[in-house]
Coordinates of C-alpha atoms in Angstrom, one line a residue:
X391 CA 65.3 -5.8 22.6
X392 CA 64.3 -3.1 20.1
X393 CA 63.4 -4.1 16.5
X394 CA 66.3 -3.8 14.1
X395 CA 63.9 -2.8 11.3
X396 CA 62.6 0.7 10.9
X397 CA 59.1 -0.5 10.3
X398 CA 58.8 -3.7 12.3
X399 CA 59.5 -7.4 12.2
X400 CA 59.5 -8.8 8.7
X401 CA 58.9 -12.4 9.7
X402 CA 55.3 -12.0 8.7
X403 CA 55.3 -11.1 5.0
X404 CA 52.0 -9.3 5.1
X405 CA 53.1 -7.2 8.0
X406 CA 56.3 -6.3 6.3
X407 CA 54.6 -5.5 3.0
X408 CA 52.1 -3.1 4.5
X409 CA 54.3 -1.5 7.1
X410 CA 57.3 -0.7 5.0
X411 CA 55.4 0.1 1.8
X412 CA 56.3 3.3 0.0
X413 CA 54.0 3.4 -2.9
X414 CA 53.6 7.1 -3.5
X415 CA 53.8 6.8 -7.2
X416 CA 56.1 7.1 -10.2
X417 CA 57.8 10.2 -11.4
X418 CA 55.1 12.5 -10.2
X419 CA 55.6 12.2 -6.4
X420 CA 52.9 13.0 -3.9
X421 CA 49.8 14.8 -5.2
X422 CA 49.7 17.6 -2.6
X423 CA 52.6 19.4 -1.1
X424 CA 52.7 21.9 1.8
X425 CA 51.4 25.4 1.0
X426 CA 52.8 28.2 3.1
X427 CA 53.8 31.8 3.3
X428 CA 57.6 32.5 2.9
X429 CA 59.9 30.0 4.6
X430 CA 59.3 29.7 8.3
X431 CA 56.0 31.5 8.2
X432 CA 52.6 30.2 9.2
X433 CA 49.9 29.1 8.6
X434 CA 51.0 26.0 6.7
X435 CA 48.5 23.7 4.9
X436 CA 49.2 20.0 4.4
X437 CA 46.9 17.3 3.1
X438 CA 46.4 13.6 3.8
X439 CA 46.1 10.8 1.3
X440 CA 42.5 11.7 0.4
X441 CA 43.4 15.4 -0.1
X442 CA 41.8 16.6 3.2
X443 CA 43.8 19.6 4.5
X444 CA 45.1 20.3 7.9
X445 CA 46.2 23.9 8.8
X446 CA 49.2 24.2 11.0
X447 CA 48.9 27.7 12.6
X448 CA 52.3 27.7 14.4
X449 CA 55.5 25.7 14.8
X450 CA 54.9 22.5 16.8
X451 CA 56.8 22.2 20.0
X452 CA 56.0 18.6 21.1
X453 CA 56.2 16.1 18.3
X454 CA 55.5 12.3 18.3
X455 CA 56.6 10.1 15.4
X456 CA 55.1 6.8 14.4
X457 CA 58.4 5.2 13.6
X458 CA 62.1 5.7 13.1
X459 CA 61.8 6.8 9.5
X460 CA 59.9 10.0 10.4
X461 CA 62.1 10.4 13.4
X462 CA 65.2 10.4 11.3
X463 CA 63.8 13.0 8.9
X464 CA 63.0 15.3 11.9
X465 CA 66.5 14.8 13.3
X466 CA 68.0 15.7 9.9
X467 CA 65.8 18.8 9.7
X468 CA 67.1 20.0 13.1
X469 CA 63.7 19.5 14.8
X470 CA 64.8 16.5 16.9
X471 CA 64.8 18.5 20.1
X472 CA 61.1 18.8 19.8
X473 CA 60.4 15.1 19.4
X474 CA 58.9 13.8 22.7
X475 CA 58.3 10.2 21.7
X476 CA 58.2 7.6 19.0
X477 CA 56.9 4.2 18.0
X478 CA 58.9 1.5 16.2
X479 CA 62.1 3.0 17.7
X480 CA 65.4 2.8 15.9
X481 CA 67.4 -0.3 16.9
X482 CA 71.1 -0.2 17.6
X483 CA 73.0 0.8 14.4
X484 CA 69.9 1.8 12.5
X485 CA 70.5 5.6 12.6
X486 CA 73.7 7.1 11.1
X487 CA 76.4 7.9 13.7
X488 CA 75.7 11.6 13.7
X489 CA 72.0 11.1 14.6
X490 CA 72.2 7.9 16.7
X491 CA 72.9 9.6 20.1
X492 CA 70.1 12.1 19.8
X493 CA 67.7 9.6 18.4
X494 CA 68.5 7.1 21.1
X495 CA 67.4 9.7 23.7
X496 CA 63.8 10.0 22.3
X497 CA 61.4 8.3 24.7
X498 CA 59.8 5.1 23.3
X499 CA 56.0 5.2 23.5
X500 CA 55.6 1.8 21.7
X501 CA 58.0 -0.9 20.6
X502 CA 55.7 -1.3 17.6
X503 CA 52.6 1.0 17.0
X504 CA 52.0 3.4 19.8
X505 CA 49.0 2.4 21.9
X506 CA 46.1 4.7 21.3
X507 CA 45.7 5.9 24.9
X508 CA 49.5 6.6 25.2
X509 CA 49.5 8.6 22.0
X510 CA 46.5 10.7 22.9
X511 CA 47.9 11.3 26.4
X512 CA 51.4 12.1 25.2
X513 CA 51.0 15.9 25.4
X514 CA 52.0 16.1 21.7
X515 CA 50.8 19.0 19.5
X516 CA 51.8 17.1 16.3
X517 CA 51.9 13.5 15.3
X518 CA 53.9 12.5 12.2
X519 CA 52.3 9.4 10.8
X520 CA 54.1 7.1 8.4
X521 CA 51.4 4.4 8.3
X522 CA 48.0 6.1 7.8
X523 CA 45.2 3.6 7.8
X524 CA 47.3 0.4 7.8
X525 CA 45.5 -1.7 10.3
X526 CA 48.5 -4.0 11.0
X527 CA 50.5 -1.0 12.0
X528 CA 48.0 0.4 14.5
X529 CA 46.2 2.6 12.0
X530 CA 42.7 2.6 10.8
X531 CA 40.1 1.2 13.3
X532 CA 42.8 0.5 16.0
X533 CA 44.3 4.0 15.9
X534 CA 42.7 7.3 17.1
X535 CA 40.0 8.9 15.1
X536 CA 40.5 12.4 13.7
X537 CA 38.0 13.6 16.3
X538 CA 40.1 12.0 19.1
X539 CA 43.3 13.7 17.8
X540 CA 41.5 17.0 17.7
X541 CA 40.1 16.5 21.2
X542 CA 43.6 15.8 22.5
X543 CA 45.0 18.9 20.8
X544 CA 47.2 16.8 18.4
X545 CA 47.4 17.8 14.7
X546 CA 47.9 14.7 12.5
X547 CA 50.1 14.9 9.4
X548 CA 51.5 12.1 7.2
X549 CA 54.5 11.1 5.2
X550 CA 52.5 10.7 2.0
X551 CA 55.2 8.8 0.1
X552 CA 54.7 6.0 2.5
X553 CA 51.3 6.4 4.1
X554 CA 49.4 6.5 0.8
X555 CA 50.7 3.2 -0.6
X556 CA 47.5 1.2 0.0
X557 CA 44.9 4.0 -0.7
X558 CA 42.8 4.6 -3.8
X559 CA 44.9 7.8 -4.3
X560 CA 48.1 5.8 -4.7
X561 CA 49.6 6.2 -8.2
X562 CA 49.7 2.9 -10.1
X563 CA 52.7 3.6 -12.2
X564 CA 56.1 2.2 -11.2
X565 CA 58.1 4.5 -9.0
X566 CA 61.1 5.8 -10.9
X567 CA 62.4 8.8 -8.9
X568 CA 62.4 10.4 -5.4
X569 CA 59.9 13.2 -6.1
X570 CA 57.5 11.9 -3.4
X571 CA 60.2 11.6 -0.8
X572 CA 61.5 15.1 -1.6
X573 CA 57.9 16.4 -1.3
X574 CA 57.7 14.8 2.2
X575 CA 60.9 16.4 3.3
X576 CA 59.7 19.8 2.1
X577 CA 56.3 19.3 3.7
X578 CA 57.9 18.5 7.1
X579 CA 60.2 21.4 6.7
X580 CA 57.3 23.8 6.2
X581 CA 55.4 22.3 9.1
X582 CA 58.3 22.5 11.5
X583 CA 59.6 25.9 10.3
X584 CA 62.8 24.3 8.9
X585 CA 62.1 24.9 5.3
X586 CA 65.6 26.1 4.5
X587 CA 67.2 22.9 5.9
X588 CA 64.6 20.8 4.0
X589 CA 65.8 22.4 0.8
X590 CA 69.4 21.6 1.7
X591 CA 68.5 18.0 2.2
X592 CA 66.6 17.8 -1.1
X593 CA 69.4 19.6 -2.9
X594 CA 71.9 17.1 -1.5
X595 CA 69.8 14.2 -2.7
X596 CA 69.3 15.7 -6.1
X597 CA 73.0 16.5 -6.5
X598 CA 74.1 12.9 -5.6
X599 CA 71.5 11.3 -7.9
X600 CA 72.2 13.8 -10.6
X601 CA 75.9 12.9 -10.6
X602 CA 75.0 9.2 -11.0
X603 CA 72.6 10.0 -13.8
X604 CA 75.2 12.0 -15.6
X605 CA 77.8 9.2 -15.3
X606 CA 75.3 6.7 -16.7
X607 CA 74.0 9.0 -19.5
X608 CA 75.8 7.0 -22.2
X609 CA 74.4 3.6 -20.9
X610 CA 71.9 2.2 -23.4
X611 CA 68.7 1.0 -21.9
X612 CA 69.3 -2.5 -23.1
X613 CA 72.5 -2.7 -21.2
X614 CA 71.0 -2.1 -17.8
X615 CA 71.5 -5.3 -15.8
X616 CA 68.5 -7.0 -14.1
X617 CA 68.4 -6.8 -10.3
X618 CA 66.8 -8.7 -7.5
X619 CA 66.5 -7.5 -3.9
X620 CA 66.8 -10.5 -1.7
X621 CA 65.4 -9.6 1.7
X622 CA 67.1 -12.2 3.8
X623 CA 65.5 -11.2 7.0
X624 CA 62.0 -11.5 5.6
X625 CA 62.6 -15.3 5.4
X626 CA 64.1 -17.7 2.9
X627 CA 61.1 -20.2 2.5
X628 CA 59.2 -17.7 0.4
X629 CA 61.0 -14.6 -1.0
X630 CA 59.4 -11.2 -1.0
X631 CA 59.1 -9.4 -4.4
X632 CA 60.0 -5.7 -4.2
X633 CA 57.5 -4.3 -6.8
X634 CA 57.3 -1.2 -8.9
X635 CA 55.5 1.0 -6.5
X636 CA 58.1 0.5 -3.7
X637 CA 60.8 3.1 -3.2
X638 CA 63.4 0.5 -3.9
X639 CA 62.3 0.5 -7.5
X640 CA 63.2 4.1 -7.8
X641 CA 66.6 3.4 -6.2
X642 CA 67.3 0.6 -8.6
X643 CA 66.1 2.5 -11.6
X644 CA 68.3 5.6 -10.9
X645 CA 71.3 3.3 -10.2
X646 CA 71.2 2.1 -13.8
X647 CA 69.6 -1.3 -13.2
X648 CA 66.2 -3.0 -13.9
X649 CA 64.2 -4.4 -11.0
X650 CA 63.1 -7.9 -12.0
X651 CA 59.8 -7.4 -10.3
X652 CA 59.0 -3.9 -11.4
X653 CA 56.0 -5.1 -13.3
X654 CA 54.0 -6.3 -10.2
X655 CA 51.4 -3.7 -9.3
X656 CA 52.1 -3.3 -5.6
X657 CA 54.9 -2.2 -3.2
X658 CA 55.7 -5.7 -1.9
X659 CA 54.3 -9.1 -2.8
X660 CA 55.0 -12.6 -1.6
X661 CA 56.9 -14.4 -4.4
X662 CA 58.3 -17.8 -5.1
X663 CA 61.8 -19.1 -5.8
X664 CA 60.4 -20.3 -9.2
X665 CA 59.7 -16.7 -10.0
X666 CA 63.2 -15.6 -9.1
X667 CA 64.7 -18.5 -11.1
X668 CA 62.6 -17.5 -14.1
X669 CA 63.9 -13.9 -13.9
X670 CA 67.5 -15.2 -13.5
X671 CA 68.9 -11.7 -12.4
X672 CA 72.3 -10.4 -13.3
X673 CA 72.7 -9.0 -9.8
X674 CA 71.3 -9.8 -6.4
X675 CA 71.2 -7.4 -3.5
X676 CA 71.8 -9.1 -0.1
X677 CA 69.4 -6.8 1.7
X678 CA 70.0 -7.6 5.4
X679 CA 69.1 -5.3 8.3
X680 CA 71.7 -3.5 10.4
X681 CA 72.7 -5.8 13.3
X682 CA 74.2 -3.0 15.4
X683 CA 77.9 -3.6 14.6
X684 CA 80.0 -3.9 11.4
X685 CA 81.0 -7.5 12.4
X686 CA 77.5 -8.7 13.1
X687 CA 76.1 -7.1 9.9
X688 CA 79.0 -8.6 7.8
X689 CA 78.1 -12.0 9.2
X690 CA 74.5 -11.5 8.2
X691 CA 75.6 -10.6 4.6
X692 CA 77.8 -13.8 4.6
X693 CA 74.8 -15.9 5.8
X694 CA 72.6 -14.5 3.0
X695 CA 75.2 -15.2 0.4
X696 CA 75.9 -18.7 1.7
X697 CA 72.1 -19.4 1.5
X698 CA 71.9 -18.5 -2.1
X699 CA 75.0 -20.5 -3.0
X700 CA 73.8 -23.6 -1.1
X701 CA 70.1 -23.5 -1.9
X702 CA 69.3 -25.9 -4.8
X703 CA 66.8 -23.5 -6.4
X704 CA 69.3 -20.5 -6.5
X705 CA 72.8 -22.0 -6.7
X706 CA 72.6 -22.1 -10.5
X707 CA 71.4 -18.4 -11.0
X708 CA 73.6 -16.3 -13.1
X709 CA 74.3 -13.8 -10.4
X710 CA 75.2 -16.5 -7.9
X711 CA 77.5 -18.3 -10.4
X712 CA 79.3 -15.0 -11.2
X713 CA 79.4 -13.7 -7.6
X714 CA 77.4 -10.6 -8.5
X715 CA 76.2 -9.6 -5.1
X716 CA 75.5 -6.1 -3.8
X717 CA 75.9 -5.9 0.0
X718 CA 73.6 -3.1 0.9
X719 CA 71.2 -2.8 3.9
X720 CA 67.5 -3.0 3.3
X721 CA 66.8 0.1 5.4
X722 CA 68.4 2.5 3.0
X723 CA 66.8 0.7 0.0
X724 CA 63.2 0.1 1.0
X725 CA 62.6 2.8 3.6
X726 CA 61.9 6.3 2.2
X727 CA 64.5 8.8 3.3
X728 CA 67.5 10.9 2.6
X729 CA 69.8 7.9 2.5
X730 CA 68.0 6.5 -0.6
X731 CA 70.4 8.7 -2.6
X732 CA 73.4 7.0 -1.0
X733 CA 71.9 3.7 -2.0
X734 CA 71.7 4.8 -5.6
X735 CA 75.4 5.7 -5.7
X736 CA 76.4 2.5 -4.0
X737 CA 74.4 0.2 -6.3
X738 CA 75.6 2.1 -9.4
X739 CA 79.2 1.9 -8.3
X740 CA 78.9 -1.8 -7.8
X741 CA 77.1 -2.8 -11.0
X742 CA 78.8 -0.1 -13.2
X743 CA 82.2 0.3 -11.6
X744 CA 83.7 1.6 -14.9
X745 CA 81.2 4.5 -14.9
X746 CA 80.5 5.4 -11.3
X747 CA 82.9 5.5 -8.4
X748 CA 81.5 5.2 -4.8
X749 CA 82.1 8.1 -2.5
X750 CA 83.0 10.5 -5.3

């Protein structure tokens, strides 16, 4: 069975933390964006996390993606017909309905990280890498070297907002906006010759988040409720803290709330229930992963809520006592992508229903 998570199984906290991390920085976004001639023209220059440039001389025709996050972006850009394979494939229900059929037809080269030999022998001319040198995800010493990519005729580009999380170039400040994600969308648009579509996607995100920002403009900073993302699927024995450098921090911030773990200098960190109790959040997000059907996903939300109500350490929390739960999937909150803007509106409409209406 395919993984239900975009970036892998979260049972091992360390794997989850490195695989799904999106630590591209605070309000500044990624340091380097694509440089190209007018839209759709080549060559296009893109950089990796260390600033080393790759020159894309022409539009790629055979693309492999490292996981479902980069696959979804290419589908949204209209370049999905050029994707010949992916690792970490989207599970049932993971992709939105309008993309699910096309995404489901993409050949799976690896249920997790794509094996080195299979990637090099794929016939791809472009590999879109979400993980960079994360060894648990098949990067670093276990993945192809740049020399091997070159020998196979594969150009190697990155989603910097995700891949740079654990590198020395990663910004240390908490992530408060979607600048890094928007840069990635524009970068992929330039690389694939879909720059106009990329601008449409970015504009859509900015419009949606801008509407929420305007609606919350009168909200004093001191009245922003505290907020804890409870990743139920990562395990209940030891909770995972979603820290300031994770994309979820930007989602929460723009939704008019305060991430209770924004001050930890990482993307994810293993936490403790004592830490959560000490923070005593006003709201708790039940961040379960899509189960493939509305009924199964609703059951997972119910199970997460029942755990918090029945667990001695959490049953007395303010949010639990008041029933302040946000039922929102972890994929749209912690995985960088277009749907992060949807998450902003949904959270804001839940915690500030007098100011923000969902779907409007």
